[in-house]
Coordinates of C-alpha atoms and ligand atoms in Angstrom, one line a residue:
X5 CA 76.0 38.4 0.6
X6 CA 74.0 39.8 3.2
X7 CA 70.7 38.5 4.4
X8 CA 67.5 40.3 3.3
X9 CA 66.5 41.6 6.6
X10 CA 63.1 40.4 8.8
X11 CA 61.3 43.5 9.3
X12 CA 59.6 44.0 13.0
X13 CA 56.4 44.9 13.8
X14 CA 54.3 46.9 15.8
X15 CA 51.2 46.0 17.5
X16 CA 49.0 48.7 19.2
X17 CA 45.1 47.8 21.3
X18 CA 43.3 50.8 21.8
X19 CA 41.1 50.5 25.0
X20 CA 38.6 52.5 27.1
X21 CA 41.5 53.0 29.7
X22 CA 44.7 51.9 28.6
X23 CA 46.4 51.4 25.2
X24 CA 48.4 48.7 24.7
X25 CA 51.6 48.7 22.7
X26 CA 54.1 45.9 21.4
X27 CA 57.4 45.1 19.3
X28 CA 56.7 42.1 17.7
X29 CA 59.4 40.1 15.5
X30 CA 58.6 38.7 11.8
X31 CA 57.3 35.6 13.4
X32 CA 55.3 37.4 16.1
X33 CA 57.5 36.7 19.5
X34 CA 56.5 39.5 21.7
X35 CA 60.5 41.4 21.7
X36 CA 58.7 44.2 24.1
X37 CA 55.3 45.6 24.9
X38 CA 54.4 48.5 27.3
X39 CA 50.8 50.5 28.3
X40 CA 50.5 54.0 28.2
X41 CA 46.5 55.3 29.9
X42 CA 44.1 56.5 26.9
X43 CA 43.4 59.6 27.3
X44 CA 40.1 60.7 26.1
X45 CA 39.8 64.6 27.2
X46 CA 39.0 66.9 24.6
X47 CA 37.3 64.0 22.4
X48 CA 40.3 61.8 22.1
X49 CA 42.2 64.0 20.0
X50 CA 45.6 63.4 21.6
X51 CA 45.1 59.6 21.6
X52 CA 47.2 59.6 18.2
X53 CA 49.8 62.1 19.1
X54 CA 50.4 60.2 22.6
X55 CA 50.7 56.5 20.6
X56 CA 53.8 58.0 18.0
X57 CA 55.4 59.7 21.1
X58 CA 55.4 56.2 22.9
X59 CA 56.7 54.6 19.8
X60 CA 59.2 56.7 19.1
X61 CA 60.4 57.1 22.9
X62 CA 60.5 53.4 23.1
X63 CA 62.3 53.1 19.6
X64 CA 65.3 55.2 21.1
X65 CA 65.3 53.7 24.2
X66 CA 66.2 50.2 22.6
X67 CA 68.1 51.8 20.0
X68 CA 66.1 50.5 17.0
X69 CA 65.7 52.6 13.9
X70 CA 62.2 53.0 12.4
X71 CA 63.2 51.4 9.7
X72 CA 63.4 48.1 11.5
X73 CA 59.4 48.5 11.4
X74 CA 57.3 47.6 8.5
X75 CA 54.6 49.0 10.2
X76 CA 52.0 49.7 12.8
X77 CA 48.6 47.5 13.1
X78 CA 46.1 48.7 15.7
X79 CA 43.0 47.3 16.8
X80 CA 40.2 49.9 18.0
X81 CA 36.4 49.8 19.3
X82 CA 33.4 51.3 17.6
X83 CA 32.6 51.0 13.5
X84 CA 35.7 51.2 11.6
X85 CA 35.7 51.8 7.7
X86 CA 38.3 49.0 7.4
X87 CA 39.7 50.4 3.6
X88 CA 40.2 54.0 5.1
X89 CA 40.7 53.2 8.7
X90 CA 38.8 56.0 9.6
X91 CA 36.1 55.8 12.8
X92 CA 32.7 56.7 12.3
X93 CA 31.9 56.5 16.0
X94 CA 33.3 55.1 19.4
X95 CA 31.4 55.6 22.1
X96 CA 34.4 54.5 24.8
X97 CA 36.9 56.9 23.1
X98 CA 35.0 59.8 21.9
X99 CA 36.0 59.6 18.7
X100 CA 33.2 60.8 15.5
X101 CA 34.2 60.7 12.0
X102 CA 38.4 60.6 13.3
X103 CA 40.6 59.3 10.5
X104 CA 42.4 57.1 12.7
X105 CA 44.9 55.9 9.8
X106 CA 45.8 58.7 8.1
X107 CA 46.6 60.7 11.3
X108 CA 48.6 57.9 13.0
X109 CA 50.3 57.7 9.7
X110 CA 51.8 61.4 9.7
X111 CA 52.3 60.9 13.4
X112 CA 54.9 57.8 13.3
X113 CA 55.9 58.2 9.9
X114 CA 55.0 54.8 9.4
X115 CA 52.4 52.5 7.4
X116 CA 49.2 51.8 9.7
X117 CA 46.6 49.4 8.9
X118 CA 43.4 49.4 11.2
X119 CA 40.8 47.0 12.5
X120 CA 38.4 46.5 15.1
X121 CA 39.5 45.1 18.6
X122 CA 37.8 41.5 18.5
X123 CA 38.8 41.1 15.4
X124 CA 42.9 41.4 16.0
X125 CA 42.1 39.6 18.7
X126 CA 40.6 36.5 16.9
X127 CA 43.9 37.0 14.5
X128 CA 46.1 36.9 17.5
X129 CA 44.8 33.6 18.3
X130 CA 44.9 32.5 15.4
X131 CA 48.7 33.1 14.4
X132 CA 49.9 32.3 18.1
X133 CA 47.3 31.1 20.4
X134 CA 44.5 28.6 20.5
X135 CA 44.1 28.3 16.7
X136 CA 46.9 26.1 16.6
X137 CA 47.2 26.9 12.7
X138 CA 43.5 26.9 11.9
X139 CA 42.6 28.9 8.8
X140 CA 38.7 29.0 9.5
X141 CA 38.1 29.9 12.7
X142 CA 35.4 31.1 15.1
X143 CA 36.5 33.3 18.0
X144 CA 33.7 34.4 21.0
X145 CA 34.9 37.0 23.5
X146 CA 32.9 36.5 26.6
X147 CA 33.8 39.4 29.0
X148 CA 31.7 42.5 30.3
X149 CA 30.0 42.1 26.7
X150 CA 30.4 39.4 24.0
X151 CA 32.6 40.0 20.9
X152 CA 33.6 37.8 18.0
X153 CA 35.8 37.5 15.1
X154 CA 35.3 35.2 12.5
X155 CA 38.0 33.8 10.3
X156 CA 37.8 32.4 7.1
X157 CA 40.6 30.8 5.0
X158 CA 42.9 32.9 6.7
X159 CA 40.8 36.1 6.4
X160 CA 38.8 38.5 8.8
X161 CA 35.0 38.3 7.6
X162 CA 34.0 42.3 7.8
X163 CA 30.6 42.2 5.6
X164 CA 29.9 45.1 3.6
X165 CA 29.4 47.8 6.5
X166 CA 32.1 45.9 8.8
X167 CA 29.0 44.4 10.9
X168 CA 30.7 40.8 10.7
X169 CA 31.1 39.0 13.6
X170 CA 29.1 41.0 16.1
X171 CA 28.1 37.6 17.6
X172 CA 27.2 39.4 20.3
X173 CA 23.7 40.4 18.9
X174 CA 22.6 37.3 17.8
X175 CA 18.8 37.4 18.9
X176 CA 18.7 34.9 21.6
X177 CA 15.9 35.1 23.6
X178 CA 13.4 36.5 20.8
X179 CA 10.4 37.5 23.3
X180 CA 10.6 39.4 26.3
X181 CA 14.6 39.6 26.6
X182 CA 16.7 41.7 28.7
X183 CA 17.6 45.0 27.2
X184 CA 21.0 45.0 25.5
X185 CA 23.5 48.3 25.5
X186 CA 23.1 48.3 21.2
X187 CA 19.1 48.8 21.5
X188 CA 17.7 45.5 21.3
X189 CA 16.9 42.8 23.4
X190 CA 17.5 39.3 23.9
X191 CA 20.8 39.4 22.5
X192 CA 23.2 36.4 23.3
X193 CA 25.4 39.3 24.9
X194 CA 22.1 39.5 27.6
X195 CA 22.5 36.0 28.8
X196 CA 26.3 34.9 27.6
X197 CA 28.4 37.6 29.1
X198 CA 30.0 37.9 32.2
X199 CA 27.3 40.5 33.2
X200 CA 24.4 38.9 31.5
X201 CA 25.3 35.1 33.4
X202 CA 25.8 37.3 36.8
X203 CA 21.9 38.8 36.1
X204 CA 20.2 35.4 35.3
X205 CA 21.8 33.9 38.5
X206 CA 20.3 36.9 40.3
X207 CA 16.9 36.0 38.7
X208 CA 15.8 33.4 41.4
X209 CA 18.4 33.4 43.5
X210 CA 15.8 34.5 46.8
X211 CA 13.9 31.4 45.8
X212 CA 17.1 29.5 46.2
X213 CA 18.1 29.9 49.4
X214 CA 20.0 26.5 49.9
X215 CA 22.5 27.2 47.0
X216 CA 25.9 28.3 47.8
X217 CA 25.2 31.2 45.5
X218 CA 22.3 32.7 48.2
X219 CA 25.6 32.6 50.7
X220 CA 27.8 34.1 48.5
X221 CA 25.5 36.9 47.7
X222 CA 24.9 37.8 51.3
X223 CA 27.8 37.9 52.1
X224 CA 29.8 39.8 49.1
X225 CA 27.0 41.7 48.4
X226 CA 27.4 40.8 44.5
X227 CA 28.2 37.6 42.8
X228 CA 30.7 37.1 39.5
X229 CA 30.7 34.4 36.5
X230 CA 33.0 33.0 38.6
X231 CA 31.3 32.6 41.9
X232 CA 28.6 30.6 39.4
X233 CA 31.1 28.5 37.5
X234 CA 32.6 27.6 40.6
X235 CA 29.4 26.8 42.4
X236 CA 28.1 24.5 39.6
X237 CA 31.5 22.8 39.6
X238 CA 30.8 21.6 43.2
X239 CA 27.5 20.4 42.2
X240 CA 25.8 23.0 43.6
X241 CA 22.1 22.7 41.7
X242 CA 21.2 26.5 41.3
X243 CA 24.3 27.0 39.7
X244 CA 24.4 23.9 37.4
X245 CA 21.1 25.2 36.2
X246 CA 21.9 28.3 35.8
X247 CA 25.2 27.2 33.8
X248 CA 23.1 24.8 31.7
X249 CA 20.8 28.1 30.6
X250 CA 23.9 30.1 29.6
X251 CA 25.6 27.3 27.7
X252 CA 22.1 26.8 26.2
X253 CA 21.9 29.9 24.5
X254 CA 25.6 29.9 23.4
X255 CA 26.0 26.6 22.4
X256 CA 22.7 27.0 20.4
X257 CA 24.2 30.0 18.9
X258 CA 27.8 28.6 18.2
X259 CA 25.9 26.3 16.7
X260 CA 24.2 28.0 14.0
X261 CA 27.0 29.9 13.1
X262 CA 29.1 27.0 13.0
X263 CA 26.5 25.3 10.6
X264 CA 26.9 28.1 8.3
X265 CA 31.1 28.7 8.7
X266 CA 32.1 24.9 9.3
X267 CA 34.8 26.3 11.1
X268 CA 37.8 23.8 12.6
X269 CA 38.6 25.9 15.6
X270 CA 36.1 27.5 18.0
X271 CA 37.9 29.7 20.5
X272 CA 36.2 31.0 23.5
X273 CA 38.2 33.7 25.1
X274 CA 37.4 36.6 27.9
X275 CA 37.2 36.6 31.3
X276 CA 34.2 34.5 31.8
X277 CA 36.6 31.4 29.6
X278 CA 38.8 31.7 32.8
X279 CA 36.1 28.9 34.0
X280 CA 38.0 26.7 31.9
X281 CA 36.0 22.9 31.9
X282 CA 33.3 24.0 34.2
X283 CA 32.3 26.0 30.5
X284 CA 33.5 23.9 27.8
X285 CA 32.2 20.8 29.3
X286 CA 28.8 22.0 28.7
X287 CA 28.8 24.2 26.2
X288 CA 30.3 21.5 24.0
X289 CA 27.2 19.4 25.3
X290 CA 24.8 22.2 23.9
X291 CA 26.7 22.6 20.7
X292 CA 26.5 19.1 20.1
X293 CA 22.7 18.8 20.2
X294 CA 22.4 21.3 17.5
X295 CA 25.8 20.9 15.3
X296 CA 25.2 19.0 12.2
X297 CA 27.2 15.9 12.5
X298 CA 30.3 16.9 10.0
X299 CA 30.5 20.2 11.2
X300 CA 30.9 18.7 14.8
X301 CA 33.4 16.5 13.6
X302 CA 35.0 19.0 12.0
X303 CA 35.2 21.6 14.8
X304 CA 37.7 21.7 18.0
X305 CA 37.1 23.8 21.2
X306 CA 39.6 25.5 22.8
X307 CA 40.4 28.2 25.4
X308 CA 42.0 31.5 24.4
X309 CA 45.3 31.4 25.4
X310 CA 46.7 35.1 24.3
X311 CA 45.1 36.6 27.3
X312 CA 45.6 40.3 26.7
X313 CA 48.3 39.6 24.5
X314 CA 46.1 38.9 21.7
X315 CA 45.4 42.1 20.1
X316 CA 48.8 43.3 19.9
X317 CA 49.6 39.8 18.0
X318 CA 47.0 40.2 15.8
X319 CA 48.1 44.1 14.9
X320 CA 51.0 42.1 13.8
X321 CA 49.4 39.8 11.7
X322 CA 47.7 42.9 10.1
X323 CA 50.8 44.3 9.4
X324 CA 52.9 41.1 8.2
X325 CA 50.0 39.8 5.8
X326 CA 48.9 43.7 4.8
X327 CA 51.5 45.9 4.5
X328 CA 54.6 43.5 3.7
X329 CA 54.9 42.8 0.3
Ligands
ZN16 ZN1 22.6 43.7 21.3

């Protein structure tokens, strides 16, 4: 008797400049994964052709038939009906009112099921990376903005509008904040992100001219979250207290959320979790001041460890718990 056949997947992450596309077996090993640029001229409109082309040109040139594939999931910016998979708006791509799924689907032939970027992501790590198993799970992005993903018994919370998880607004400085790109201020992504850490360094740094930072900044002409990170990790006091402000406002944050989620797994991922200890061992710090005791006992830290893998694992997920009956 033959063996009922394990069915691959494919994983697609739809950025501002590149799209990224994967093969991924029934248990989510990466079997091959490719970019292709996005290409937003004329609104976006041949984002979807381009994606089946690169399928099916990559399909041939392994020689596996579609129906190897149970189907494509695909994570994408902006606000994302998640039943329809259609875009109301995003702003990177160009897309307004596109119906993402249903085009895709005449275009590969194949079942497509849509989400939004930080939210594959956070089911990336959970299947293969950091979560390590976890079924409730609280994922913060921390790059040029802060995303999140929030993960509950093995679900994506969307909300009723698919708002869930923008941890990234979470009022954080209530009076007088910076301005955020979504038309607030004070958000956490004002202080928390890459950006937002490089701006409160900035804030006193000419009143600071013994910190390694001052140095750094006259000579680069710029600093990074990483110049900071690095900075506080050799003691340097600007930067420790600029680090302690930061992890202030996320742990605080993490924090409430984490009071009302009780997650077991709180991933951090992004380019600013690159800093590795020189974040966690603070942040945990902060978190713990304002974590009710169970639901610190509860929780586990970790670093993302997809990298830009993530989404593509995640598209997979989407697919295998989705679309595979
Ligand atoms: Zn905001």
């Amino acid at each position: 008797m033959m063996m009922k056949e394990e069915k691959w997947f494919i994983g697609v992450d739809l950025g501002g400049t590149t799209i990224k596309l994967a093969f991924l077996d029934f248990y989510g090993e990466i079997k091959k994964k490719w970019e292709i640029p996005t290409d937003k001229s004329e609104a976006g409109r041949h984002i979807t052709m381009h994606i089946a082309r690169a399928i099916d040109d990559k399909m041939e040139e392994m020689e596996i038939a579609k129906e190897k594939f149970a189907g494509i999931g695909m994570g994408a910016p902006g606000f994302i009906e998640m039943e329809t998979g259609f875009i109301y708006h995003a702003v990177n791509i160009g897309w307004r009112n596109f119906p993402l799924k249903d085009k895709l689907e005449v275009e590969t032939g194949l079942p497509v099921i849509i989400d939004n970027d930080a939210n594959i992501a956070a089911l990336g790590e959970m299947w293969r990376g950091a979560g390590d198993g976890a079924r409730d799970l609280l994922c913060v992005t921390l790059g040029t903005g802060v995303g999140g993903g929030i993960i509950t018994n093995g679900t994506i919370i969307h909300g009723t509008n698919g708002m869930a998880g923008e941890i990234g607004h979470i009022t954080s400085v209530p009076e007088a904040g910076a301005s955020c790109n979504c038309g607030k201020t004070g958000c956490l992504e004002t202080v928390a992100s890459a950006t937002g850490i490089v701006r409160i360094a900035m804030e006193n740094l000419t009143s600071n001219q013994e910190s390694i930072l001052y140095h750094t900044y006259m000579e680069q002409n710029q600093l990074t979250s990483r110049d900071i990170f690095e900075a506080a990790e050799a003691k340097d006091s600007y930067a420790e207290e600029v680090v302690e402000k930061v992890t202030f406002y996320l742990g605080l944050a993490i924090a409430n959320l984490a009071n009302a989620l009780n997650p077991s797994k709180i991933v951090i991922g992004g380019g600013v979790s690159k800093a590795g200890e020189a974040l966690l061992k603070p942040l945990k710090h902060q978190f713990e001041k304002y974590a009710l005791p169970r639901v610190k006992e509860g929780s586990d830290f970790a670093i993302a460890t997809l990298g830009n893998d993530a989404g593509v694992i995640g598209g997979a997920w989407l697919v295998k718990t989705k679309l595979v009956k």
